[in-house]
């Protein structure tokens, strides 16, 4: 297995819900399908923007990392953390087979860096789908380490490819100004030799704290890909992303 680097162009897709299942008490998987998906292409780590419409209000878009794509079944797996009260979470809670959804995909520039000697992942529950997808896509001889903050042991998920021992799960629920201990853990964690690449995702304070820790350990900024998915105490359910260009 190799890590691809050419980024496919996004386009608009009309999909429908094929199945819904709960992976953990707070993680729900929605599988999307369409006959057109036999032409779908993406890089592991990319996401798709789902379009939510309500009455005459302007459409709202939210982006979710593609957890898995099955070209034979023409299915895309998206995993939703059931927290807050955003349009994506509400849609995932109500989703039923046959429900239509318009998406723009693939989106995003954070994908596996092909020339990294090893890969580091850190984040909260919202980082779990992307982290597990990218770890499973790594070549077997390329090391990967993950530090993931979730609510409790019941939120742990399986990962294929023999990567489970490389994931450190953390369960303490962080306070409003805390990063859940991930920054302190990474400050002293033994790391593989060679030039690695880090992928950080989750709540803005957590991402900022972990990034600062890596920089203090001598990491170069260009070796860190960071994405803040949400901001604790600040609702964004009423705000949509700007219109996305797609063919």
mmCIF file of C-alpha atoms in Angstrom, residues 23-229:
data_model
loop_
_atom_site.group_PDB
_atom_site.id
_atom_site.type_symbol
_atom_site.label_atom_id
_atom_site.label_comp_id
_atom_site.label_asym_id
_atom_site.label_seq_id
_atom_site.Cartn_x
_atom_site.Cartn_y
_atom_site.Cartn_z
ATOM 1 C CA UNK A 23 -20.680 2.404 16.852
ATOM 2 C CA UNK A 24 -20.532 3.626 20.457
ATOM 3 C CA UNK A 25 -22.989 5.451 22.747
ATOM 4 C CA UNK A 26 -21.906 8.767 21.195
ATOM 5 C CA UNK A 27 -20.691 7.854 17.703
ATOM 6 C CA UNK A 28 -23.199 7.145 14.940
ATOM 7 C CA UNK A 29 -22.288 5.909 11.461
ATOM 8 C CA UNK A 30 -24.377 6.934 8.480
ATOM 9 C CA UNK A 31 -23.703 5.035 5.263
ATOM 10 C CA UNK A 32 -24.462 6.901 2.044
ATOM 11 C CA UNK A 33 -24.930 5.419 -1.406
ATOM 12 C CA UNK A 34 -25.639 6.219 -5.054
ATOM 13 C CA UNK A 35 -25.136 4.388 -8.359
ATOM 14 C CA UNK A 36 -22.801 7.248 -9.324
ATOM 15 C CA UNK A 37 -20.352 6.424 -6.531
ATOM 16 C CA UNK A 38 -18.522 3.964 -8.761
ATOM 17 C CA UNK A 39 -16.819 7.112 -10.084
ATOM 18 C CA UNK A 40 -15.924 8.476 -6.636
ATOM 19 C CA UNK A 41 -12.280 9.182 -5.791
ATOM 20 C CA UNK A 42 -10.627 10.763 -2.753
ATOM 21 C CA UNK A 43 -7.534 10.779 -0.569
ATOM 22 C CA UNK A 44 -7.692 9.293 2.915
ATOM 23 C CA UNK A 45 -8.212 12.122 5.371
ATOM 24 C CA UNK A 46 -10.418 14.180 3.072
ATOM 25 C CA UNK A 47 -13.981 15.061 3.958
ATOM 26 C CA UNK A 48 -17.317 15.876 2.380
ATOM 27 C CA UNK A 49 -19.618 18.839 2.936
ATOM 28 C CA UNK A 50 -23.227 17.881 3.649
ATOM 29 C CA UNK A 51 -25.933 20.386 2.717
ATOM 30 C CA UNK A 52 -28.747 20.846 5.232
ATOM 31 C CA UNK A 53 -31.880 22.759 4.247
ATOM 32 C CA UNK A 54 -34.690 23.975 6.482
ATOM 33 C CA UNK A 55 -37.728 25.702 5.042
ATOM 34 C CA UNK A 56 -36.730 28.896 3.188
ATOM 35 C CA UNK A 57 -33.553 29.529 5.175
ATOM 36 C CA UNK A 58 -30.217 29.572 3.330
ATOM 37 C CA UNK A 59 -28.603 26.113 3.163
ATOM 38 C CA UNK A 60 -26.085 25.212 5.853
ATOM 39 C CA UNK A 61 -23.058 23.042 5.134
ATOM 40 C CA UNK A 62 -21.037 20.982 7.578
ATOM 41 C CA UNK A 63 -17.968 18.908 6.774
ATOM 42 C CA UNK A 64 -17.275 15.348 7.943
ATOM 43 C CA UNK A 65 -14.234 13.188 7.338
ATOM 44 C CA UNK A 66 -14.789 10.176 5.100
ATOM 45 C CA UNK A 67 -14.282 7.179 7.360
ATOM 46 C CA UNK A 68 -14.396 4.522 4.668
ATOM 47 C CA UNK A 69 -15.336 4.080 1.004
ATOM 48 C CA UNK A 70 -16.441 0.761 -0.495
ATOM 49 C CA UNK A 71 -16.434 1.032 -4.310
ATOM 50 C CA UNK A 72 -17.967 -2.430 -4.768
ATOM 51 C CA UNK A 73 -20.949 -1.590 -2.553
ATOM 52 C CA UNK A 74 -20.920 2.069 -3.657
ATOM 53 C CA UNK A 75 -21.033 3.162 -0.035
ATOM 54 C CA UNK A 76 -19.441 5.995 1.922
ATOM 55 C CA UNK A 77 -19.212 5.832 5.724
ATOM 56 C CA UNK A 78 -19.467 9.040 7.752
ATOM 57 C CA UNK A 79 -19.199 8.978 11.557
ATOM 58 C CA UNK A 80 -20.977 11.628 13.645
ATOM 59 C CA UNK A 81 -20.207 12.520 17.254
ATOM 60 C CA UNK A 82 -23.568 12.969 18.963
ATOM 61 C CA UNK A 83 -22.880 16.089 20.987
ATOM 62 C CA UNK A 84 -24.114 19.663 20.875
ATOM 63 C CA UNK A 85 -27.100 20.765 18.830
ATOM 64 C CA UNK A 86 -25.729 21.440 15.370
ATOM 65 C CA UNK A 87 -27.475 20.680 12.073
ATOM 66 C CA UNK A 88 -25.203 17.737 11.318
ATOM 67 C CA UNK A 89 -25.824 16.065 14.655
ATOM 68 C CA UNK A 90 -29.587 16.592 14.367
ATOM 69 C CA UNK A 91 -29.569 15.160 10.853
ATOM 70 C CA UNK A 92 -27.565 12.098 11.916
ATOM 71 C CA UNK A 93 -29.946 11.440 14.802
ATOM 72 C CA UNK A 94 -32.974 11.522 12.502
ATOM 73 C CA UNK A 95 -31.406 9.851 9.435
ATOM 74 C CA UNK A 96 -33.234 6.848 8.003
ATOM 75 C CA UNK A 97 -32.544 4.642 4.952
ATOM 76 C CA UNK A 98 -33.745 6.358 1.808
ATOM 77 C CA UNK A 99 -33.268 9.913 3.091
ATOM 78 C CA UNK A 100 -31.674 12.111 0.394
ATOM 79 C CA UNK A 101 -28.664 14.344 1.022
ATOM 80 C CA UNK A 102 -26.643 16.623 -1.245
ATOM 81 C CA UNK A 103 -22.911 16.604 -0.643
ATOM 82 C CA UNK A 104 -19.807 18.245 -2.094
ATOM 83 C CA UNK A 105 -16.803 15.932 -2.126
ATOM 84 C CA UNK A 106 -14.019 15.326 -1.760
ATOM 85 C CA UNK A 107 -12.945 18.358 0.275
ATOM 86 C CA UNK A 108 -9.914 19.131 2.398
ATOM 87 C CA UNK A 109 -6.154 19.320 2.057
ATOM 88 C CA UNK A 110 -5.139 17.423 5.204
ATOM 89 C CA UNK A 111 -4.161 13.990 3.965
ATOM 90 C CA UNK A 112 -1.321 11.590 4.675
ATOM 91 C CA UNK A 113 2.049 13.159 3.871
ATOM 92 C CA UNK A 114 3.818 10.695 1.559
ATOM 93 C CA UNK A 115 7.433 11.333 2.587
ATOM 94 C CA UNK A 116 7.017 11.295 6.396
ATOM 95 C CA UNK A 117 9.035 8.634 8.215
ATOM 96 C CA UNK A 118 6.198 8.188 10.707
ATOM 97 C CA UNK A 119 2.843 9.749 11.611
ATOM 98 C CA UNK A 120 1.403 11.220 14.812
ATOM 99 C CA UNK A 121 -2.319 11.784 15.446
ATOM 100 C CA UNK A 122 -3.931 13.622 18.360
ATOM 101 C CA UNK A 123 -7.388 14.991 19.090
ATOM 102 C CA UNK A 124 -10.742 14.546 20.766
ATOM 103 C CA UNK A 125 -13.745 12.440 19.740
ATOM 104 C CA UNK A 126 -14.281 14.470 16.584
ATOM 105 C CA UNK A 127 -10.798 13.436 15.438
ATOM 106 C CA UNK A 128 -11.472 9.700 15.819
ATOM 107 C CA UNK A 129 -12.983 9.005 12.352
ATOM 108 C CA UNK A 130 -10.175 10.727 10.455
ATOM 109 C CA UNK A 131 -7.460 9.315 12.688
ATOM 110 C CA UNK A 132 -8.619 5.712 12.331
ATOM 111 C CA UNK A 133 -9.108 6.100 8.576
ATOM 112 C CA UNK A 134 -5.597 7.458 8.074
ATOM 113 C CA UNK A 135 -3.972 4.922 10.388
ATOM 114 C CA UNK A 136 -5.609 2.074 8.477
ATOM 115 C CA UNK A 137 -4.306 3.544 5.212
ATOM 116 C CA UNK A 138 -0.673 3.661 6.336
ATOM 117 C CA UNK A 139 1.705 1.136 4.797
ATOM 118 C CA UNK A 140 2.425 -1.641 7.287
ATOM 119 C CA UNK A 141 6.086 -0.667 7.625
ATOM 120 C CA UNK A 142 5.347 2.996 8.439
ATOM 121 C CA UNK A 143 4.875 3.731 12.174
ATOM 122 C CA UNK A 144 1.822 5.614 13.411
ATOM 123 C CA UNK A 145 0.940 6.786 16.925
ATOM 124 C CA UNK A 146 -2.398 8.208 18.083
ATOM 125 C CA UNK A 147 -3.471 9.992 21.271
ATOM 126 C CA UNK A 148 -7.267 10.306 21.421
ATOM 127 C CA UNK A 149 -9.441 11.999 24.047
ATOM 128 C CA UNK A 150 -12.941 10.486 24.426
ATOM 129 C CA UNK A 151 -15.598 10.436 27.143
ATOM 130 C CA UNK A 152 -14.877 6.953 28.427
ATOM 131 C CA UNK A 153 -13.764 3.426 27.640
ATOM 132 C CA UNK A 154 -17.109 2.726 25.980
ATOM 133 C CA UNK A 155 -16.105 5.167 23.219
ATOM 134 C CA UNK A 156 -13.082 3.137 22.119
ATOM 135 C CA UNK A 157 -13.268 1.760 18.595
ATOM 136 C CA UNK A 158 -11.519 -1.049 16.797
ATOM 137 C CA UNK A 159 -8.982 -0.324 14.084
ATOM 138 C CA UNK A 160 -7.738 -2.718 11.430
ATOM 139 C CA UNK A 161 -4.210 -3.381 10.214
ATOM 140 C CA UNK A 162 -2.741 -4.226 13.614
ATOM 141 C CA UNK A 163 -2.772 -0.552 14.666
ATOM 142 C CA UNK A 164 -4.717 -0.942 17.934
ATOM 143 C CA UNK A 165 -1.592 -1.059 20.172
ATOM 144 C CA UNK A 166 -0.450 2.231 18.643
ATOM 145 C CA UNK A 167 -3.510 4.124 19.955
ATOM 146 C CA UNK A 168 -3.467 5.694 23.416
ATOM 147 C CA UNK A 169 -7.022 6.380 24.616
ATOM 148 C CA UNK A 170 -7.622 9.100 27.227
ATOM 149 C CA UNK A 171 -10.899 9.297 29.136
ATOM 150 C CA UNK A 172 -10.868 12.342 31.415
ATOM 151 C CA UNK A 173 -13.451 14.892 30.281
ATOM 152 C CA UNK A 174 -11.624 18.234 29.934
ATOM 153 C CA UNK A 175 -12.781 21.448 31.569
ATOM 154 C CA UNK A 176 -13.511 24.539 29.524
ATOM 155 C CA UNK A 177 -9.884 25.710 29.587
ATOM 156 C CA UNK A 178 -8.227 22.290 29.552
ATOM 157 C CA UNK A 179 -6.957 20.022 26.796
ATOM 158 C CA UNK A 180 -7.764 16.800 28.640
ATOM 159 C CA UNK A 181 -4.107 16.092 29.428
ATOM 160 C CA UNK A 182 -3.088 15.373 25.843
ATOM 161 C CA UNK A 183 -0.558 18.210 25.755
ATOM 162 C CA UNK A 184 1.108 16.984 28.961
ATOM 163 C CA UNK A 185 1.111 13.419 27.673
ATOM 164 C CA UNK A 186 2.738 14.438 24.398
ATOM 165 C CA UNK A 187 5.292 16.598 26.204
ATOM 166 C CA UNK A 188 6.939 13.481 27.592
ATOM 167 C CA UNK A 189 5.851 10.738 25.211
ATOM 168 C CA UNK A 190 8.652 8.780 23.510
ATOM 169 C CA UNK A 191 8.428 9.269 19.767
ATOM 170 C CA UNK A 192 9.961 7.343 16.855
ATOM 171 C CA UNK A 193 13.138 8.632 15.212
ATOM 172 C CA UNK A 194 13.128 10.454 11.908
ATOM 173 C CA UNK A 195 11.003 13.293 10.593
ATOM 174 C CA UNK A 196 7.370 12.633 11.381
ATOM 175 C CA UNK A 197 4.194 14.462 10.489
ATOM 176 C CA UNK A 198 1.477 15.341 13.015
ATOM 177 C CA UNK A 199 -2.256 15.574 12.383
ATOM 178 C CA UNK A 200 -4.176 17.426 15.095
ATOM 179 C CA UNK A 201 -7.959 17.832 15.182
ATOM 180 C CA UNK A 202 -10.735 18.664 17.603
ATOM 181 C CA UNK A 203 -11.680 21.513 19.926
ATOM 182 C CA UNK A 204 -9.733 24.717 19.321
ATOM 183 C CA UNK A 205 -8.072 24.913 22.772
ATOM 184 C CA UNK A 206 -6.997 21.269 22.606
ATOM 185 C CA UNK A 207 -5.538 21.668 19.122
ATOM 186 C CA UNK A 208 -3.700 24.857 20.124
ATOM 187 C CA UNK A 209 -2.248 23.281 23.276
ATOM 188 C CA UNK A 210 -1.038 20.144 21.531
ATOM 189 C CA UNK A 211 0.466 22.124 18.669
ATOM 190 C CA UNK A 212 2.318 24.374 21.125
ATOM 191 C CA UNK A 213 3.687 21.287 22.877
ATOM 192 C CA UNK A 214 5.012 19.819 19.644
ATOM 193 C CA UNK A 215 6.607 23.132 18.676
ATOM 194 C CA UNK A 216 8.284 23.265 22.095
ATOM 195 C CA UNK A 217 9.720 19.815 21.396
ATOM 196 C CA UNK A 218 11.394 21.140 18.274
ATOM 197 C CA UNK A 219 8.830 20.250 15.636
ATOM 198 C CA UNK A 220 8.757 22.470 12.566
ATOM 199 C CA UNK A 221 5.427 24.165 11.850
ATOM 200 C CA UNK A 222 5.349 22.665 8.357
ATOM 201 C CA UNK A 223 5.357 19.185 9.906
ATOM 202 C CA UNK A 224 2.082 19.832 11.747
ATOM 203 C CA UNK A 225 -1.360 19.750 10.099
ATOM 204 C CA UNK A 226 -3.920 21.200 12.532
ATOM 205 C CA UNK A 227 -7.678 21.614 12.163
ATOM 206 C CA UNK A 228 -10.009 22.983 14.864
ATOM 207 C CA UNK A 229 -13.453 21.449 14.347
#
